[in-house]
XYZ file of C-alpha atoms in Angstrom:
89
model
C 25.647 -204.437 93.098
C 28.213 -202.987 95.452
C 27.505 -199.833 97.438
C 30.777 -198.245 96.346
C 29.500 -198.163 92.730
C 26.402 -196.090 93.498
C 26.462 -192.497 92.267
C 24.159 -189.649 93.245
C 22.542 -187.071 90.943
C 20.933 -184.189 92.836
C 17.991 -182.266 91.387
C 18.076 -178.546 92.119
C 14.619 -177.221 91.305
C 13.436 -174.970 94.123
C 14.538 -172.159 96.436
C 15.440 -174.504 99.312
C 17.775 -176.563 97.138
C 19.286 -173.391 95.653
C 19.924 -172.014 99.153
C 21.751 -175.237 100.100
C 23.611 -175.678 96.820
C 27.104 -175.581 98.363
C 26.305 -178.436 100.740
C 24.515 -180.392 98.000
C 27.410 -180.063 95.562
C 29.888 -181.294 98.183
C 28.036 -184.618 98.294
C 26.772 -185.178 94.742
C 28.282 -186.772 91.648
C 26.087 -184.865 89.158
C 23.459 -182.118 89.131
C 20.052 -182.051 87.409
C 18.640 -178.574 86.774
C 15.047 -178.073 85.704
C 15.093 -175.184 83.233
C 12.925 -172.331 84.438
C 12.548 -173.536 88.035
C 11.437 -170.699 90.325
C 14.108 -169.428 92.698
C 16.962 -171.156 90.871
C 19.658 -169.040 89.208
C 20.574 -171.573 86.528
C 23.697 -169.722 85.359
C 25.036 -169.567 88.929
C 24.401 -173.296 89.433
C 26.083 -174.189 86.129
C 29.132 -172.050 86.920
C 29.440 -173.527 90.416
C 29.127 -177.140 89.242
C 31.541 -176.548 86.360
C 34.138 -175.084 88.725
C 33.882 -178.245 90.838
C 34.008 -180.573 87.820
C 30.492 -181.871 88.474
C 28.515 -182.945 85.361
C 25.317 -180.972 84.779
C 22.089 -182.143 83.124
C 19.426 -179.594 82.178
C 15.824 -180.803 81.918
C 13.677 -178.942 79.389
C 9.932 -179.537 79.182
C 8.502 -179.147 75.679
C 4.775 -179.105 74.948
C 4.252 -181.272 71.866
C 2.204 -179.450 69.261
C 2.780 -176.110 70.991
C 6.321 -175.547 69.750
C 8.269 -175.269 66.522
C 11.546 -176.886 65.550
C 13.202 -173.485 66.080
C 11.860 -173.310 69.653
C 13.300 -176.733 70.390
C 16.647 -175.895 68.789
C 16.936 -172.638 70.731
C 16.064 -174.336 74.021
C 18.834 -176.881 73.503
C 21.401 -174.349 72.275
C 20.713 -172.047 75.243
C 21.908 -174.753 77.627
C 25.589 -174.665 78.466
C 25.537 -177.978 80.284
C 26.978 -181.444 79.749
C 23.630 -182.978 78.820
C 20.106 -181.890 77.901
C 17.112 -184.036 78.868
C 13.995 -183.289 76.820
C 10.636 -183.946 78.464
C 7.972 -184.101 75.768
C 4.456 -183.576 77.104
């Protein structure tokens, strides 16, 4: 594997990362947002990454047995990102 093929995906999931988002987005190839992370304005992060052409993945944690198909559908449809990652727990 050659170093020039390595790409970086940055996870923005806390207030410190949100405060440094401009610097992070200058150096990253993609962004991972954890839906509902405290201190993270998800819409602002999505708009900023989109303006820079950076792909965005939104992670959504779903409690198995505690949700309906409608809950899952709405969680996915609410995301305006390039990819949705479902975490089933």
